[in-house]
Tab-separated table of C-alpha atoms in Angstrom:
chain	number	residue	atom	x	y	z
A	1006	UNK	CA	-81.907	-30.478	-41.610
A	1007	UNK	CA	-81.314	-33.896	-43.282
A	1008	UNK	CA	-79.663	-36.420	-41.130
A	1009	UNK	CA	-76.361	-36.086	-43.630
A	1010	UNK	CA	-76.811	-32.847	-43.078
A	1011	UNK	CA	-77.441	-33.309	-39.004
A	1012	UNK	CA	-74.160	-35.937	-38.409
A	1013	UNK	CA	-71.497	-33.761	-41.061
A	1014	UNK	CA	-72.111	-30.481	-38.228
A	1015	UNK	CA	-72.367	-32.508	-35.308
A	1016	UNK	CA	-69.270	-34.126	-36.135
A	1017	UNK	CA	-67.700	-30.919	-36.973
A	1018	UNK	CA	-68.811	-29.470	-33.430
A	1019	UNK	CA	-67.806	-32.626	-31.588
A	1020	UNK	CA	-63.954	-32.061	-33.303
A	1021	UNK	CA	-64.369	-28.504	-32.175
A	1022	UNK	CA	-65.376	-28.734	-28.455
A	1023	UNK	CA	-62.550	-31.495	-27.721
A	1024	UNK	CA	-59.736	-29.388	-29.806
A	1025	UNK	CA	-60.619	-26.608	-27.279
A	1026	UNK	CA	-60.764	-28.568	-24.321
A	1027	UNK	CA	-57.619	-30.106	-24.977
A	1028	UNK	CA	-55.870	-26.964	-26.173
A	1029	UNK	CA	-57.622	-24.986	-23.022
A	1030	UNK	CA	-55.934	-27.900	-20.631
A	1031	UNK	CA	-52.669	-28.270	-22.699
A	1032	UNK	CA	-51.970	-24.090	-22.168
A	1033	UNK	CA	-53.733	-24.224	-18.066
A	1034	UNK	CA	-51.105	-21.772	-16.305
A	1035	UNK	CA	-48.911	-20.357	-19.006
A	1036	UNK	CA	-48.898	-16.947	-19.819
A	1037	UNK	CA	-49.978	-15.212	-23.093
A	1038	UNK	CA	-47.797	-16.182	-25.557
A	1039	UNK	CA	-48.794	-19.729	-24.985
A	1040	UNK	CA	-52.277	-18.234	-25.353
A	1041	UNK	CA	-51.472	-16.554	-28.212
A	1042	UNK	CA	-49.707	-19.719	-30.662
A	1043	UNK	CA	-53.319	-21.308	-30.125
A	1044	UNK	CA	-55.467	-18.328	-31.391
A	1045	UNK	CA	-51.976	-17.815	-34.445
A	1046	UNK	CA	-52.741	-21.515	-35.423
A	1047	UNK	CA	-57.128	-21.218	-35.293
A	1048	UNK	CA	-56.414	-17.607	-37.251
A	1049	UNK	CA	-53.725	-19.684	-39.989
A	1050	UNK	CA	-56.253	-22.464	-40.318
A	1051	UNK	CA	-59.201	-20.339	-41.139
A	1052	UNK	CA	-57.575	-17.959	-43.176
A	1053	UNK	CA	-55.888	-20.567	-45.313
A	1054	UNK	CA	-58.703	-22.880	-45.934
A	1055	UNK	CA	-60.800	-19.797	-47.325
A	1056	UNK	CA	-58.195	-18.596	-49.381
A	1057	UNK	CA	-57.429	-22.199	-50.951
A	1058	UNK	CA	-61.402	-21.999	-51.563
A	1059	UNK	CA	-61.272	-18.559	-53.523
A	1060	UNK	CA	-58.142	-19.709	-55.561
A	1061	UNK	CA	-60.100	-22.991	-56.905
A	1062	UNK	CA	-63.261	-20.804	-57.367
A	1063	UNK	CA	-61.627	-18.480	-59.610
A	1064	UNK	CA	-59.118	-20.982	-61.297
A	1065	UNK	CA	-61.150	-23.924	-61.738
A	1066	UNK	CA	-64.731	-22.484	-61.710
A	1067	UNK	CA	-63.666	-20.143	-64.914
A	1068	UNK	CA	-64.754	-17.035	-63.340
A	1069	UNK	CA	-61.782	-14.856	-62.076
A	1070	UNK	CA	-64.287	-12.531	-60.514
A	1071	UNK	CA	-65.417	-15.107	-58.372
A	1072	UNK	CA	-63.848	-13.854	-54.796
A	1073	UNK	CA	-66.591	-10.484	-55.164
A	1074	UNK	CA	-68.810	-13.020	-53.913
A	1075	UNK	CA	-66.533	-14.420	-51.102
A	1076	UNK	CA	-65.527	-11.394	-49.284
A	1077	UNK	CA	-65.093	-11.467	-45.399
A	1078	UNK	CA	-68.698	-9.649	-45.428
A	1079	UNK	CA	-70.879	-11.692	-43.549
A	1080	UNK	CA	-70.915	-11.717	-39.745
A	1081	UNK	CA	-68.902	-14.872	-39.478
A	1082	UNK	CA	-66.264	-14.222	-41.748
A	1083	UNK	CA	-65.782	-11.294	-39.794
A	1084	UNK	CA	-63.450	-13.316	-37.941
A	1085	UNK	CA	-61.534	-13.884	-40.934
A	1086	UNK	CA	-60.046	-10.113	-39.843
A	1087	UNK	CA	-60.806	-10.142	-35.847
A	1088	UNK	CA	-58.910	-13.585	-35.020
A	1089	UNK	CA	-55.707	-12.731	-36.527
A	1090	UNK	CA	-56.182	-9.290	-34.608
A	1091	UNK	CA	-56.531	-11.284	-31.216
A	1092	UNK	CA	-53.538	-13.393	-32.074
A	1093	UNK	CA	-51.157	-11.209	-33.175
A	1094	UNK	CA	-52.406	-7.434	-32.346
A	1095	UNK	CA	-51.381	-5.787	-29.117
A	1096	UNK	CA	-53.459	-3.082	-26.966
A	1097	UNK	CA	-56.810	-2.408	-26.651
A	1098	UNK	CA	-56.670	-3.766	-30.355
A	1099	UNK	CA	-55.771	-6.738	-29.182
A	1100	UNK	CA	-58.339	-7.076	-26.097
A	1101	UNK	CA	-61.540	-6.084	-28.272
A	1102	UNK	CA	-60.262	-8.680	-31.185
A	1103	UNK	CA	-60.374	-11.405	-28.655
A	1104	UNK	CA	-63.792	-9.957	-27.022
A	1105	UNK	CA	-65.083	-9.911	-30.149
A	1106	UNK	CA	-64.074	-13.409	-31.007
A	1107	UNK	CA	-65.344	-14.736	-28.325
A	1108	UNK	CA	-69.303	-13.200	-28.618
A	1109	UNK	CA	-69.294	-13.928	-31.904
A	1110	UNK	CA	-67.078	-17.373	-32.246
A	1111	UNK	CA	-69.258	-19.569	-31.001
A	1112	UNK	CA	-72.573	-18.134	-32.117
A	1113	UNK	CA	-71.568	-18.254	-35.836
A	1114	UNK	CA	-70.339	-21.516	-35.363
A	1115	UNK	CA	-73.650	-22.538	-34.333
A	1116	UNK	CA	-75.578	-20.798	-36.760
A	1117	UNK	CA	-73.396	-20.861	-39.724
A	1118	UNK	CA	-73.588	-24.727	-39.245
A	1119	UNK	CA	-76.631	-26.220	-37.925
A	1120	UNK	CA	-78.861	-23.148	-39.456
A	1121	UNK	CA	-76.951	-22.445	-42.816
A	1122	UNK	CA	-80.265	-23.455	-45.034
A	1123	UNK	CA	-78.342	-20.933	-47.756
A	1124	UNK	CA	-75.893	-23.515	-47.676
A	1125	UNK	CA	-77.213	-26.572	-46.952
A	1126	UNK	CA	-80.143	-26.338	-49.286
A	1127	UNK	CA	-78.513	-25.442	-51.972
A	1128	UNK	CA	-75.218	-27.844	-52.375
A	1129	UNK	CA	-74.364	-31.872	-51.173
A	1130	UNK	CA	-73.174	-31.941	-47.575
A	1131	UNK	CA	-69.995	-32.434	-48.812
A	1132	UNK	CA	-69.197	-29.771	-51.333
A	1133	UNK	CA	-66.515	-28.131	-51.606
A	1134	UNK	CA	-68.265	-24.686	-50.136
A	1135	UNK	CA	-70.191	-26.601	-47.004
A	1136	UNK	CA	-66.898	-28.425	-46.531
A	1137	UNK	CA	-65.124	-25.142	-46.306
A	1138	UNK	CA	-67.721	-23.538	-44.128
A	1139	UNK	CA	-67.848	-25.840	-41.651
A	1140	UNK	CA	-64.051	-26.143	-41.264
A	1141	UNK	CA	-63.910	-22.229	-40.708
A	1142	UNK	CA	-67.458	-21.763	-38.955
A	1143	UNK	CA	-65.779	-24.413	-36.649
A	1144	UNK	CA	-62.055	-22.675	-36.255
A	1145	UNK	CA	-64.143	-19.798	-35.106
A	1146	UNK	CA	-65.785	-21.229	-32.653
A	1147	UNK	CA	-62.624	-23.333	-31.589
A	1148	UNK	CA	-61.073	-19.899	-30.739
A	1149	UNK	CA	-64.457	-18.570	-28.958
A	1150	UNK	CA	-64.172	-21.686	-26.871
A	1151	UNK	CA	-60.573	-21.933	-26.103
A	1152	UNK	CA	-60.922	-18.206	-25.027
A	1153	UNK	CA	-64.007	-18.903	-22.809
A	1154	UNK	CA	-62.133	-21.909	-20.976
A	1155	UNK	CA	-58.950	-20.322	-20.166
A	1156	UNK	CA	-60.499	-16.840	-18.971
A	1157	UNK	CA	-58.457	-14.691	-21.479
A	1158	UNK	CA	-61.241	-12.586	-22.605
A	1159	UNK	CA	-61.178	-8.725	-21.009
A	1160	UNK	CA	-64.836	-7.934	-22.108
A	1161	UNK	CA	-63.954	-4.350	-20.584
A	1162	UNK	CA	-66.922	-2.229	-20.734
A	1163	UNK	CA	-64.188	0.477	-21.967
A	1164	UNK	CA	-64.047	-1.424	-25.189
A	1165	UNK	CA	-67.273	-1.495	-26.150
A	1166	UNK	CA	-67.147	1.520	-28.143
A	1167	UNK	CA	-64.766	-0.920	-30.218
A	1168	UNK	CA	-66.981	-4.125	-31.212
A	1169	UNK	CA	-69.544	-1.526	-31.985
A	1170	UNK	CA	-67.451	0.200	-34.554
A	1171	UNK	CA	-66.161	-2.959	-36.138
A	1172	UNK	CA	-69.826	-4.074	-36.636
A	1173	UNK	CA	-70.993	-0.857	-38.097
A	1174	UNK	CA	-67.817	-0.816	-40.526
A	1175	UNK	CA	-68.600	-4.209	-41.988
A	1176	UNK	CA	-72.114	-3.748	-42.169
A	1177	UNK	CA	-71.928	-0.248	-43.921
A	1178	UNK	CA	-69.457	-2.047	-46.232
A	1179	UNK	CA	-71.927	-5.178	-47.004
A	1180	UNK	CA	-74.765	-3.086	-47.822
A	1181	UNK	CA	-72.347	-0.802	-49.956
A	1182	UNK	CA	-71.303	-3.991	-51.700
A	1183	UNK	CA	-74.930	-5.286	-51.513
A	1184	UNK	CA	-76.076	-2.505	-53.624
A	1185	UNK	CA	-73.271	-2.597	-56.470
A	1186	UNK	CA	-72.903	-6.228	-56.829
A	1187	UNK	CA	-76.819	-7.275	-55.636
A	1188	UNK	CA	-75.196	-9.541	-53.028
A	1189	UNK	CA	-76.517	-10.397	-50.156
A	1190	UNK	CA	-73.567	-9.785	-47.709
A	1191	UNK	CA	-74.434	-10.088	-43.769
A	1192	UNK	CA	-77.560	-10.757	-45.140
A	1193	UNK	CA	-79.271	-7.541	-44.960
A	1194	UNK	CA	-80.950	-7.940	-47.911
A	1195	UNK	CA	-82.958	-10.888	-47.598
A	1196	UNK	CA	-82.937	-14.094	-44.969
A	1197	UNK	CA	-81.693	-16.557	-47.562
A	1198	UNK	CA	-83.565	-19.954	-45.525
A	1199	UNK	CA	-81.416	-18.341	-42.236
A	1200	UNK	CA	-83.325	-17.653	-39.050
A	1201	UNK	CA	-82.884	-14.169	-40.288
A	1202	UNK	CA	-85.740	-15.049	-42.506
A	1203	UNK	CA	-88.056	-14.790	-39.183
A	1204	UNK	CA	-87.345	-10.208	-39.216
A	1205	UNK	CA	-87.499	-10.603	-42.638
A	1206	UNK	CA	-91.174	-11.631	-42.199
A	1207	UNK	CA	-92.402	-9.727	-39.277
A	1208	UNK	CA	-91.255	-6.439	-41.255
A	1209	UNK	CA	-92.886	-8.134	-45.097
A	1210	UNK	CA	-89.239	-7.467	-46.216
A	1211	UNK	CA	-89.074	-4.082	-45.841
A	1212	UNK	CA	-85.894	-2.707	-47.391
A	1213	UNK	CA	-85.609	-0.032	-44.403
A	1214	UNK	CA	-86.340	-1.624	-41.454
A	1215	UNK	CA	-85.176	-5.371	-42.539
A	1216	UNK	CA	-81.347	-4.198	-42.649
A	1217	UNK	CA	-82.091	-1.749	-39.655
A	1218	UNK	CA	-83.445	-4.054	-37.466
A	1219	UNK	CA	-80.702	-7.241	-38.762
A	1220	UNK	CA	-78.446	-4.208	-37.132
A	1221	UNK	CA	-80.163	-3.279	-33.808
A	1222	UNK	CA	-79.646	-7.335	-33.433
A	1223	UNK	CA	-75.919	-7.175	-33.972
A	1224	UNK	CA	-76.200	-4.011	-31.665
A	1225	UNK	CA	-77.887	-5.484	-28.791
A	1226	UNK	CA	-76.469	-8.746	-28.699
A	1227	UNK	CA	-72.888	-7.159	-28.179
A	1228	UNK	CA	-74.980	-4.657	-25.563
A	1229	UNK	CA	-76.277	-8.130	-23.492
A	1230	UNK	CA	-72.690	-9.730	-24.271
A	1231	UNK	CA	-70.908	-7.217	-22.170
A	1232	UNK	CA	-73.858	-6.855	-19.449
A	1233	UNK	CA	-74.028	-10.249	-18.860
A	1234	UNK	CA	-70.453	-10.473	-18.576
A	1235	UNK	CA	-69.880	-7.599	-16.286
A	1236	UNK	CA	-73.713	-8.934	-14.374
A	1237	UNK	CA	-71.544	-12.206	-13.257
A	1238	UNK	CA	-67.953	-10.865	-12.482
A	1239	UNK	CA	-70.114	-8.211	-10.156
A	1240	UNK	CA	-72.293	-11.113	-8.550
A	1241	UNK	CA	-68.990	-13.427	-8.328
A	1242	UNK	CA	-67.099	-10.684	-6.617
A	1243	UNK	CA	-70.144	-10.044	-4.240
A	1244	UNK	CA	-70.049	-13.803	-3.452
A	1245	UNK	CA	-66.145	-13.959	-2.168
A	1246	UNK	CA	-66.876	-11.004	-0.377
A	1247	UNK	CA	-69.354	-12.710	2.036
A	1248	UNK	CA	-68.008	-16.078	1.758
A	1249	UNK	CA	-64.756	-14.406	3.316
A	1250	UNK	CA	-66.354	-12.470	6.106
């Protein structure tokens, strides 16, 4: 939390919010596929910066094994794999990419910026990996925004079912990978100076209930996500009702 620290992420999140605000008014009235060339150009972006960061890891930092310890395993690089989904999948696919996008977008870009101690603790402001993380914390949460302005999120309650198995996938794969390579992938292993470090502590790192309960977060988060959402449209429908009688 130094002020270097403080002004790089603010700066990044400033850049964000007006990209989406801009984008959001640029696209106001078009259909999809005016939707969709935003999300294909946040998805390009984010994927390309992270892979020109895993090529210079493993050609210039002399370890060729390098990318086992950059693998879309964490809960914001999860969007590394949903974002592309919501720009160029179709279906129900499609509608619980961008759902998923949009709970998640924002909150990573958040966390993974202003409370990345693993990151920020650890390397200058401006290294190459904080550099990287903030440009593709901040694409994510671009999307999550633009999608939140322009109303293009479904948040059916039908596709639930669907966010919940794409975060039980990638955290059954993290703590898989966690185990072989003693990673610490979606951080279910330790806190790492993330507010994760706060469960970590009420449970004296517990290996069972640590990554169970870093779980049941990720489980009802998506649970208050899609209750909220559904809370408001129900409320917001309720109001036009009246207002019109």
């Amino acid at each position: 939390m130094s002020w270097q620290h403080l002004t790089f992420v603010s700066a990044l999140m400033l850049c964000m919010t007006a990209m989406a605000v801009l984008a959001a008014r640029s696209t106001r009235g078009q259909d999809m596929r005016a939707h969709n060339r935003v999300l294909m150009i946040a998805a390009i972006v984010m994927d390309s910066v992270e892979l020109i960061k895993i090529t210079l890891m493993c050609t210039l930092g002399g370890d060729p094994m390098a990318w086992l310890h950059a693998l879309p395993l964490y809960l914001c690089s999860i969007q590394f794999i949903t974002l592309p989904l919501a720009a160029f999948a179709r279906g129900r696919v499609k509608e619980a990419a961008i759902d998923f996008v949009c709970m998640f977008g924002l909150l990573g870009a958040v966390l993974g910026t202003y409370c990345a101690g693993n990151n920020y603790a650890c390397y200058p402001v401006l290294s190459l990996d904080n550099v990287v993380s903030g440009i593709t914390h901040s694409a994510a949460g671009f999307a999550a925004l633009y999608i939140m302005m322009t109303g293009i999120a479904g948040m059916k309650k039908r596709n639930m079912w669907i966010a919940y198995v794409i975060m039980l996938f990638f955290c059954v794969a993290a703590y898989g990978v966690n185990m072989v390579l003693d990673t610490n992938y979606m951080f279910l292993m330790r806190g790492d100076g993330t507010p994760y470090d706060i469960l970590y502590n009420l449970v004296s790192g517990s290996r069972v209930l640590y990554p169970l309960g870093v779980m049941g977060l990720f489980a009802v988060y998506i649970a208050l996500a899609y209750g909220a959402v559904a809370y408001i449209r129900r409320h917001r429908t309720c109001y036009v009702h009246v207002t019109e009688c």
